[in-house]
PDB file of C-alpha atoms in Angstrom:
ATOM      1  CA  UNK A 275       0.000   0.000   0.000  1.00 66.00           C
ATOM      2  CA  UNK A 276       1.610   3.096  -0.669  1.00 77.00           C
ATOM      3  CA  UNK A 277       1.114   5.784   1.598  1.00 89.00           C
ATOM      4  CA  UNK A 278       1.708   9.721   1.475  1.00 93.00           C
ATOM      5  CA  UNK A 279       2.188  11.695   4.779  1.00 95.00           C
ATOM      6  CA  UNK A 280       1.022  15.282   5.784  1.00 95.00           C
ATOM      7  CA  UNK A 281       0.156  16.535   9.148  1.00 91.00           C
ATOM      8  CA  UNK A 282      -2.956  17.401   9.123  1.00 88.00           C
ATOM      9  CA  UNK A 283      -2.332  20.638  11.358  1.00 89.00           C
ATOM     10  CA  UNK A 284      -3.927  23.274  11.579  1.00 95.00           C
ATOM     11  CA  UNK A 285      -0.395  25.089  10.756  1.00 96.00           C
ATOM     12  CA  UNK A 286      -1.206  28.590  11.829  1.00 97.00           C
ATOM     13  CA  UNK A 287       1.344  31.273  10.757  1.00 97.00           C
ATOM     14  CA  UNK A 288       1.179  35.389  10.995  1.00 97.00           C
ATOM     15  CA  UNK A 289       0.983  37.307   7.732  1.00 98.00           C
ATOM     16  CA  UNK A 290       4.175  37.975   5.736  1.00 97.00           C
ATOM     17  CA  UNK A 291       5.612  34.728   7.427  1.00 97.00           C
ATOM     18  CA  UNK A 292       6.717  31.996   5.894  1.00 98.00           C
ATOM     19  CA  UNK A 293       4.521  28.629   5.779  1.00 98.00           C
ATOM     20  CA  UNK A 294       6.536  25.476   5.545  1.00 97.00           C
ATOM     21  CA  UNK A 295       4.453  22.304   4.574  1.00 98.00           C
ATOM     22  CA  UNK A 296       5.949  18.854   5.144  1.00 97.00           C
ATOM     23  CA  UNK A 297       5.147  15.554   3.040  1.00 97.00           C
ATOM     24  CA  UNK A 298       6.606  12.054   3.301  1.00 97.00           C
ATOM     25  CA  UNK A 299       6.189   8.849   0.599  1.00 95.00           C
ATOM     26  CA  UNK A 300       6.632   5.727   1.155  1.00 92.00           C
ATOM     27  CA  UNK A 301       6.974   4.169  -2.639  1.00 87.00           C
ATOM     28  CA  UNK A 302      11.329   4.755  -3.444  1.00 88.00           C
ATOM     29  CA  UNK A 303      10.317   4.267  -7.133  1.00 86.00           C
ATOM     30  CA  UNK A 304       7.444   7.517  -7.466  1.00 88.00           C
ATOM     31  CA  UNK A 305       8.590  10.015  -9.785  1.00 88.00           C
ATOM     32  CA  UNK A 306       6.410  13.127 -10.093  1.00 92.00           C
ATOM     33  CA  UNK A 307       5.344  15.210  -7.285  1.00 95.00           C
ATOM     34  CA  UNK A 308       2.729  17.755  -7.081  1.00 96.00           C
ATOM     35  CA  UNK A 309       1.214  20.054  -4.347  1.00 97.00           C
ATOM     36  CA  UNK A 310      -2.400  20.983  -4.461  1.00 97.00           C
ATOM     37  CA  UNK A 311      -4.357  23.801  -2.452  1.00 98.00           C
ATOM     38  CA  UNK A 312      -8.176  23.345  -2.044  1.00 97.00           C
ATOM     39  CA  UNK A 313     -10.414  26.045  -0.105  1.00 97.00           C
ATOM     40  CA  UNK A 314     -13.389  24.912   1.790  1.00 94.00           C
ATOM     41  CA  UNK A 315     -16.167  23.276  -0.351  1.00 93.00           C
ATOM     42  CA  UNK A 316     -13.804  23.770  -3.466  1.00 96.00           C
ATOM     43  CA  UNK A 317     -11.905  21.512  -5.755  1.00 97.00           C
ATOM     44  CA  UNK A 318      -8.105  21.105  -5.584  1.00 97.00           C
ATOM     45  CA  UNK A 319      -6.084  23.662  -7.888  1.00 97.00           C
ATOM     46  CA  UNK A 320      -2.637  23.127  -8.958  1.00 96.00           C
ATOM     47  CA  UNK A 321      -0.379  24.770  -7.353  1.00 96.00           C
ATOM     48  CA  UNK A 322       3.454  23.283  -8.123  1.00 96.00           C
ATOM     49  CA  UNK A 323       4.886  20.378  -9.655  1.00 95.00           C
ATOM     50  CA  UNK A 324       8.567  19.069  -9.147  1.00 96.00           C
ATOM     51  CA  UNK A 325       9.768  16.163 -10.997  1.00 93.00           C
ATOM     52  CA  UNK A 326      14.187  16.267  -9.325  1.00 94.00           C
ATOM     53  CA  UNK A 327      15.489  17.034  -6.677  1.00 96.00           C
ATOM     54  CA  UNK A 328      15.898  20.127  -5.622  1.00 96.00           C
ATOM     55  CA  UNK A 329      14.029  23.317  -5.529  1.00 97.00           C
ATOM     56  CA  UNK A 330      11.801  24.774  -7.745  1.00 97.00           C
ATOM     57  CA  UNK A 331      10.453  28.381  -7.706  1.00 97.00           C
ATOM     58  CA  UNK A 332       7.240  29.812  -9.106  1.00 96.00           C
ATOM     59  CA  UNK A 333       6.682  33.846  -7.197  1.00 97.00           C
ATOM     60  CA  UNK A 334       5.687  32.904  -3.366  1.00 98.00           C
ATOM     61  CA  UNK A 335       5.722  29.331  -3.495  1.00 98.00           C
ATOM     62  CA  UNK A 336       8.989  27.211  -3.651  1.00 98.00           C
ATOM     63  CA  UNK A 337       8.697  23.435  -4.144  1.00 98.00           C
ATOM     64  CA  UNK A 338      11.732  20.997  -2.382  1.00 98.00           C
ATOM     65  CA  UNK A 339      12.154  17.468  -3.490  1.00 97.00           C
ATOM     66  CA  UNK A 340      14.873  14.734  -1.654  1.00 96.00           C
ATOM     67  CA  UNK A 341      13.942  11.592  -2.941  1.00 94.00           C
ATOM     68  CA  UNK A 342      16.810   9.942  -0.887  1.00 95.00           C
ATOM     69  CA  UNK A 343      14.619  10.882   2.508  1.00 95.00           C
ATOM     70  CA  UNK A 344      10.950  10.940   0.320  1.00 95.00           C
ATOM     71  CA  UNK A 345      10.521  13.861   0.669  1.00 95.00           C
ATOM     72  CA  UNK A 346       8.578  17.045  -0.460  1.00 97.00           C
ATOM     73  CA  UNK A 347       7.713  20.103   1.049  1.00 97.00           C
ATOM     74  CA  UNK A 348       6.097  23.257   0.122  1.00 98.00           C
ATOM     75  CA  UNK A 349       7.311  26.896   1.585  1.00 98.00           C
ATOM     76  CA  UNK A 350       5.117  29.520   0.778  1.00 98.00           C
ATOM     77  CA  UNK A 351       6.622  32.842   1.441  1.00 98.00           C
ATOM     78  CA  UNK A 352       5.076  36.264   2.466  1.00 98.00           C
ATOM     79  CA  UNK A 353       1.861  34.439   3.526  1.00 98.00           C
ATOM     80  CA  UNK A 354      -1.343  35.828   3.131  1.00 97.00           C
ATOM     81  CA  UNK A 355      -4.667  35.640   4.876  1.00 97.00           C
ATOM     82  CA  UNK A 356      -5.975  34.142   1.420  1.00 97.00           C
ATOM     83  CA  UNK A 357      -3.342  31.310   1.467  1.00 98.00           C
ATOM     84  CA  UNK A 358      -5.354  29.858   4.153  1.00 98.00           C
ATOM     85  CA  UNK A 359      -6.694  26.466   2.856  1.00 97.00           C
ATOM     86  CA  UNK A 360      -5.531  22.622   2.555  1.00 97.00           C
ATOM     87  CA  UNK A 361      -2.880  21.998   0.959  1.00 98.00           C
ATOM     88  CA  UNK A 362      -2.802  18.174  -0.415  1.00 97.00           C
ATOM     89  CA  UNK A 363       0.319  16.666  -1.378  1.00 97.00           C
ATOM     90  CA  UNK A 364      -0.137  14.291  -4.093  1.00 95.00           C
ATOM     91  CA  UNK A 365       2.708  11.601  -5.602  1.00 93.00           C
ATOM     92  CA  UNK A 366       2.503   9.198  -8.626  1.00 88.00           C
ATOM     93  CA  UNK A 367       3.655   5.985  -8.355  1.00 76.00           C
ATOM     94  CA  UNK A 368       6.677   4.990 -11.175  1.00 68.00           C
ATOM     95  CA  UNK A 369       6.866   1.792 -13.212  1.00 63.00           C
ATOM     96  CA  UNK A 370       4.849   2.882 -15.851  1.00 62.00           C
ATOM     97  CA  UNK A 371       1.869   2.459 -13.648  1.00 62.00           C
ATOM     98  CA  UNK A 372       1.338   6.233 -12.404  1.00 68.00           C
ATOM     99  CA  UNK A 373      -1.164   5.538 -10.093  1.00 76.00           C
ATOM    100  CA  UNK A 374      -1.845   9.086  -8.093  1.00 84.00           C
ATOM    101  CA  UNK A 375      -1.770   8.776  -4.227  1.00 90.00           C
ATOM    102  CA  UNK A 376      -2.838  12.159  -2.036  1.00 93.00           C
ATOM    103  CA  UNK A 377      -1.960  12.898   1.140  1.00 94.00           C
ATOM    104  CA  UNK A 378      -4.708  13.541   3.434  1.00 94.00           C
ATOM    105  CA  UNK A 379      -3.613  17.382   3.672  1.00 95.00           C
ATOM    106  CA  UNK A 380      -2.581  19.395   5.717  1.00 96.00           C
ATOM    107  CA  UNK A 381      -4.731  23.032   6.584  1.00 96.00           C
ATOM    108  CA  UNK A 382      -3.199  26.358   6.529  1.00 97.00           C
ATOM    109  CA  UNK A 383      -4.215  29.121   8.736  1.00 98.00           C
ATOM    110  CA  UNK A 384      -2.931  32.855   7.911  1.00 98.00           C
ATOM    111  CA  UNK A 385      -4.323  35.258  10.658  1.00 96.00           C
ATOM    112  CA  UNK A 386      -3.626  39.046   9.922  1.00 92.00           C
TER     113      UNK A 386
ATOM    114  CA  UNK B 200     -14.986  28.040 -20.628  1.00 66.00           C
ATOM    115  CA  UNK B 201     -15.418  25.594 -17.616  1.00 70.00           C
ATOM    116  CA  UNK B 202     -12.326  22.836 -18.638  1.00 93.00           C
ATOM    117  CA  UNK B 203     -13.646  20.184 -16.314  1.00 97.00           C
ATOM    118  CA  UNK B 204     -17.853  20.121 -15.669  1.00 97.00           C
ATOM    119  CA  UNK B 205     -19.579  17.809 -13.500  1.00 97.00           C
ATOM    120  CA  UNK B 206     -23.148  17.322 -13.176  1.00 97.00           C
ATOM    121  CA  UNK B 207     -24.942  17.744 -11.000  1.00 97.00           C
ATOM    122  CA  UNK B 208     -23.365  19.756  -8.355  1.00 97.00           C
ATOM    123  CA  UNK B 209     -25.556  18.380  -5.502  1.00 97.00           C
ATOM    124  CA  UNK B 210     -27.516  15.281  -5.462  1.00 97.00           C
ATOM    125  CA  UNK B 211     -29.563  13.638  -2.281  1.00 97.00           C
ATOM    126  CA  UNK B 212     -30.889  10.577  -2.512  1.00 97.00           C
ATOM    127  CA  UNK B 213     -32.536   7.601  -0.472  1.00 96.00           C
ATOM    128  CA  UNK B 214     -30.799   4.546   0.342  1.00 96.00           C
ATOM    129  CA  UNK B 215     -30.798   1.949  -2.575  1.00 97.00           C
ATOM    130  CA  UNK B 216     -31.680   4.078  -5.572  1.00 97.00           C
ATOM    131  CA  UNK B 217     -29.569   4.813  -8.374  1.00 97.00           C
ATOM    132  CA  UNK B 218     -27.589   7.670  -9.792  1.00 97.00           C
ATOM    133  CA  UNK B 219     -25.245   9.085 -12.096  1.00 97.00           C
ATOM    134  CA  UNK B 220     -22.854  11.587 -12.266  1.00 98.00           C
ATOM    135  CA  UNK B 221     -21.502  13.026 -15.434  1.00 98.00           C
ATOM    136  CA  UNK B 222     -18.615  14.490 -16.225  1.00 98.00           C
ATOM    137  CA  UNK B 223     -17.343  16.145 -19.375  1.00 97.00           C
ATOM    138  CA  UNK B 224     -13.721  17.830 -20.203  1.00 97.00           C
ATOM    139  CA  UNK B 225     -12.855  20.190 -23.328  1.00 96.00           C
ATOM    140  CA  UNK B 226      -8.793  20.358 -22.265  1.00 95.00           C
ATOM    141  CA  UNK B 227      -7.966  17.591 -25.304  1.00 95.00           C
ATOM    142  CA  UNK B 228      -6.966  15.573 -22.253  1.00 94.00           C
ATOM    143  CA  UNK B 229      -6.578  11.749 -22.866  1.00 93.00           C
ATOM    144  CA  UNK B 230      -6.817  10.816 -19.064  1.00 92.00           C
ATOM    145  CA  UNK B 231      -9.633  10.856 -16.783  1.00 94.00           C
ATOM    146  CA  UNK B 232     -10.540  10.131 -13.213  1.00 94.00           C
ATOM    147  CA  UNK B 233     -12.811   9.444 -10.544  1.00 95.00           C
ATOM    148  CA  UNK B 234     -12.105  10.666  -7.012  1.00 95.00           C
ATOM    149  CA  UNK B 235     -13.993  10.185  -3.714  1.00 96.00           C
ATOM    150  CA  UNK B 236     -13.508  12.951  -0.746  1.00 96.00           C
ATOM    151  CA  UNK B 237     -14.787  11.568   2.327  1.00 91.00           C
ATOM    152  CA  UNK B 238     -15.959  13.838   5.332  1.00 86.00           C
ATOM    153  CA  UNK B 239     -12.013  13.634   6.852  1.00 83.00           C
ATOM    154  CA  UNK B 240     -11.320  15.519   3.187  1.00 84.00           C
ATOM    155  CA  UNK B 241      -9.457  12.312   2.002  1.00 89.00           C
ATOM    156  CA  UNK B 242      -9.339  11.953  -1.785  1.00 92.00           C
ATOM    157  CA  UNK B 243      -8.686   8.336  -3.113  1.00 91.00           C
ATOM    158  CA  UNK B 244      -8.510   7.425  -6.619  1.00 91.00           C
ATOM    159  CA  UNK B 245     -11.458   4.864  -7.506  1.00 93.00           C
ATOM    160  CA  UNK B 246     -10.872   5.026 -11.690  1.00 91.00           C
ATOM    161  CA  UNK B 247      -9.030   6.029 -14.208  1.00 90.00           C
ATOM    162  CA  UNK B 248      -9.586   6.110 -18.212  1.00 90.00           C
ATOM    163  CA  UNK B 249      -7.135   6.604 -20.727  1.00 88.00           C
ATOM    164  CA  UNK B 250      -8.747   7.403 -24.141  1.00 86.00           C
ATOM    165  CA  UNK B 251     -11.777   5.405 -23.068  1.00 83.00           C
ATOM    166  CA  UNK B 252     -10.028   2.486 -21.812  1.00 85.00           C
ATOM    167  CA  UNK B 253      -9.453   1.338 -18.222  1.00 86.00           C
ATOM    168  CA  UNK B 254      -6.165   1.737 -16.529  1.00 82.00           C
ATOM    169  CA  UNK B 255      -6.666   2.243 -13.161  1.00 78.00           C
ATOM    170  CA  UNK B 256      -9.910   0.385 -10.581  1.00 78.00           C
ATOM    171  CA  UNK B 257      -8.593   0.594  -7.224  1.00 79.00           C
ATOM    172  CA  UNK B 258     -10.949  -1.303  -4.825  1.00 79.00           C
ATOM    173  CA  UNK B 259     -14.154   0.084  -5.254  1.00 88.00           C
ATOM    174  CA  UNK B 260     -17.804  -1.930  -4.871  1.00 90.00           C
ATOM    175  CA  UNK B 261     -18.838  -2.930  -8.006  1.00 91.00           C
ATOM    176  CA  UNK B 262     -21.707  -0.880  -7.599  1.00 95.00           C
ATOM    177  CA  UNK B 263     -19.616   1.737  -8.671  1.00 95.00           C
ATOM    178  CA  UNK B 264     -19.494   1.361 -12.499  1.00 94.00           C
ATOM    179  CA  UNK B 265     -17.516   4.027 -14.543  1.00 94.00           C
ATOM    180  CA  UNK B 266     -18.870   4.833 -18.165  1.00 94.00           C
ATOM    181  CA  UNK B 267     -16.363   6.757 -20.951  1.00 94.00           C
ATOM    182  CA  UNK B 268     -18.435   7.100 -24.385  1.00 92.00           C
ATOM    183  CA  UNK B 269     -15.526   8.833 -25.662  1.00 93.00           C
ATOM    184  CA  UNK B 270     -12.045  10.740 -24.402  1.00 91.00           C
ATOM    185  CA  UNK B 271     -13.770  13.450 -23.066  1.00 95.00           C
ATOM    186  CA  UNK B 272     -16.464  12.176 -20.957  1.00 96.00           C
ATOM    187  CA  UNK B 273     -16.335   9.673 -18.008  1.00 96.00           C
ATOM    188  CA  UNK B 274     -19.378   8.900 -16.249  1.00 96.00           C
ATOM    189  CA  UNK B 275     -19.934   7.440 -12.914  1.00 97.00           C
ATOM    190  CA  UNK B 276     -23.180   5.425 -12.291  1.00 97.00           C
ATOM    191  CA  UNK B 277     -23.847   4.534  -8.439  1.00 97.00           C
ATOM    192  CA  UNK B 278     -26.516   1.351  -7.821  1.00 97.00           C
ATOM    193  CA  UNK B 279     -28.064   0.849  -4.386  1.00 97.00           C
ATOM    194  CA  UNK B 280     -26.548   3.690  -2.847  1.00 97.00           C
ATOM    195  CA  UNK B 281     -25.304   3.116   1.036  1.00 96.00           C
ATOM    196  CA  UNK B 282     -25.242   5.562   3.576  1.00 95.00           C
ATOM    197  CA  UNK B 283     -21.710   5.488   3.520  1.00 94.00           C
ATOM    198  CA  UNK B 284     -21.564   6.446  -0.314  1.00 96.00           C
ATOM    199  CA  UNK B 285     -22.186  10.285   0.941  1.00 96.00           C
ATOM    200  CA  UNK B 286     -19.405  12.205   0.005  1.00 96.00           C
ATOM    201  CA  UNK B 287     -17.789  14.834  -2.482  1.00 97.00           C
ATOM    202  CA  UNK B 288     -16.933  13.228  -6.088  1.00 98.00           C
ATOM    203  CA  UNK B 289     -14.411  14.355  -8.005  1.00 98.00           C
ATOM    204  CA  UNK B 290     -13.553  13.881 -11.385  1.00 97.00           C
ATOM    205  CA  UNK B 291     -10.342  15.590 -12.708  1.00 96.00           C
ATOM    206  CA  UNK B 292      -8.530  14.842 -16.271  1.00 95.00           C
ATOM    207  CA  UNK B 293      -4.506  14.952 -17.572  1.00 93.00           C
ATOM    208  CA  UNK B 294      -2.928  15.368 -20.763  1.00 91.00           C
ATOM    209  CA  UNK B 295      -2.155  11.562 -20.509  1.00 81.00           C
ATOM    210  CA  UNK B 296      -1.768   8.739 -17.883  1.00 74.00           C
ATOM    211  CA  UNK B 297       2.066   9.673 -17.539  1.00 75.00           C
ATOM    212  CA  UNK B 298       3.296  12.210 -14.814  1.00 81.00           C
ATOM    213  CA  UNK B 299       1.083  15.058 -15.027  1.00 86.00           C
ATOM    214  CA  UNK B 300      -1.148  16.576 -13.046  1.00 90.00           C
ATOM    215  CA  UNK B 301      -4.661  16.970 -12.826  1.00 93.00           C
ATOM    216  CA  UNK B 302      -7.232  19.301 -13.375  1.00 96.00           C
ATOM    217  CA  UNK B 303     -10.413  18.770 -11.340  1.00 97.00           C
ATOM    218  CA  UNK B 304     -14.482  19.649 -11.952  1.00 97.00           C
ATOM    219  CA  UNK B 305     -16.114  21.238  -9.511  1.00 97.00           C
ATOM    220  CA  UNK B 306     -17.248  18.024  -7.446  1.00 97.00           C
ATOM    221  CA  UNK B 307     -20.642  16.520  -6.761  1.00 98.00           C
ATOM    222  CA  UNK B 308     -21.666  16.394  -3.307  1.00 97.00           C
ATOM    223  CA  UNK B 309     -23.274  13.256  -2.725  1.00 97.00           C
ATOM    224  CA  UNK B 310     -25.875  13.047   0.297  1.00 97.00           C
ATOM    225  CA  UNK B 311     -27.582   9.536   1.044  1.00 96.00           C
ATOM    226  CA  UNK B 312     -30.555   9.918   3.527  1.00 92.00           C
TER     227      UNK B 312
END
């Protein structure tokens, strides 16, 4: 069974601060990683993909990927009361398979 | 303009009638899915279509039965609906079944009475 790990939180952060979201994997072989955000009653948008390791960049939001530890994380910079929502990490399995498996997210609370 | 519709939005029901969801996508996408959110907000896969064939059935009653007339539409039809079917369904599509990610509808909340 392959698993994804968030803690569910809430992670509560001040405005302008930066929001650091965690996510573990469990399958060595997944090879695309992807962070979602979802507001109450609303469907999960896209927010970064990262496919190496390393980080990846894209204005407030920086992706990290170390598939030696499985892991991802998600660092939102300069956060913002609108920011506040789940976040679900989400991994696809390799071996031609690509079977998606989401965390169970973890909610993000921004208070001015 | 909506890339990924579902229909309907809301639908209650009684216990052990049957229903359908539809879902339609104009992105050109060859992939589609099925996802359930239970109340905990948990999404798990249940289906996945690539160009109107099966690829993915993760462990699902088979009174669950997914429809896909063609690449851009994948149905979900529900018999005898349990209490426990009440939940948010998702369908989202992807350029193919490869590593890319998805682009949900809007959801159908599902209430069983």
């Amino acid at each position: 069974q392959k698993e994804v790990e968030q803690n569910s939180g809430p992670l509560s952060v001040p405005e302008g601060a930066i929001a650091s979201l965690n996510c573990t994997y469990s399958d060595r072989g997944s090879q695309s990683f992807f962070w979602y955000r979802q507001y109450s009653g609303k469907s999960p948008e896209l927010i970064m993909s990262i496919y190496s390791n390393g980080d990846k960049e894209d204005g407030r939001f920086t992706a990290q990927l170390n598939k030696a530890s499985q892991y991802v994380s998600l660092l939102i910079r300069d956060s913002q009361p609108s920011d506040s929502a789940t976040y679900l990490c989400a991994v696809n399995e390799g071996g031609g398979s690509y079977i998606p498996t989401f965390g169970r997210g973890t909610s993000l609370i921004v208070h001015p | 303009d909506t890339a990924v519709s579902q229909t309907p939005k809301y639908l209650v029901t009684q216990m052990g009638n049957d229903k359908s969801i539809k879902c339609e996508q104009n992105l050109g996408h060859d992939t589609m899915y099925w996802y359930k959110q239970d109340s905990k907000k948990f999404l798990k896969i249940m289906f996945s279509y690539n160009n109107k064939e099966l690829i993915i059935n993760e462990t699902v009653p088979n009174r669950f039965s997914p429809k896909s007339p063609d690449k851009a539409h994948l149905n979900l039809h529900i018999n005898s609906l349990e209490l426990g079917d009440s939940a948010v369904y998702f369908c989202a599509s992807s350029p193919d079944s490869s590593n890319q990610p998805q682009h949900f509808g809007d959801g159908t909340r599902l209430s069983i009475l």
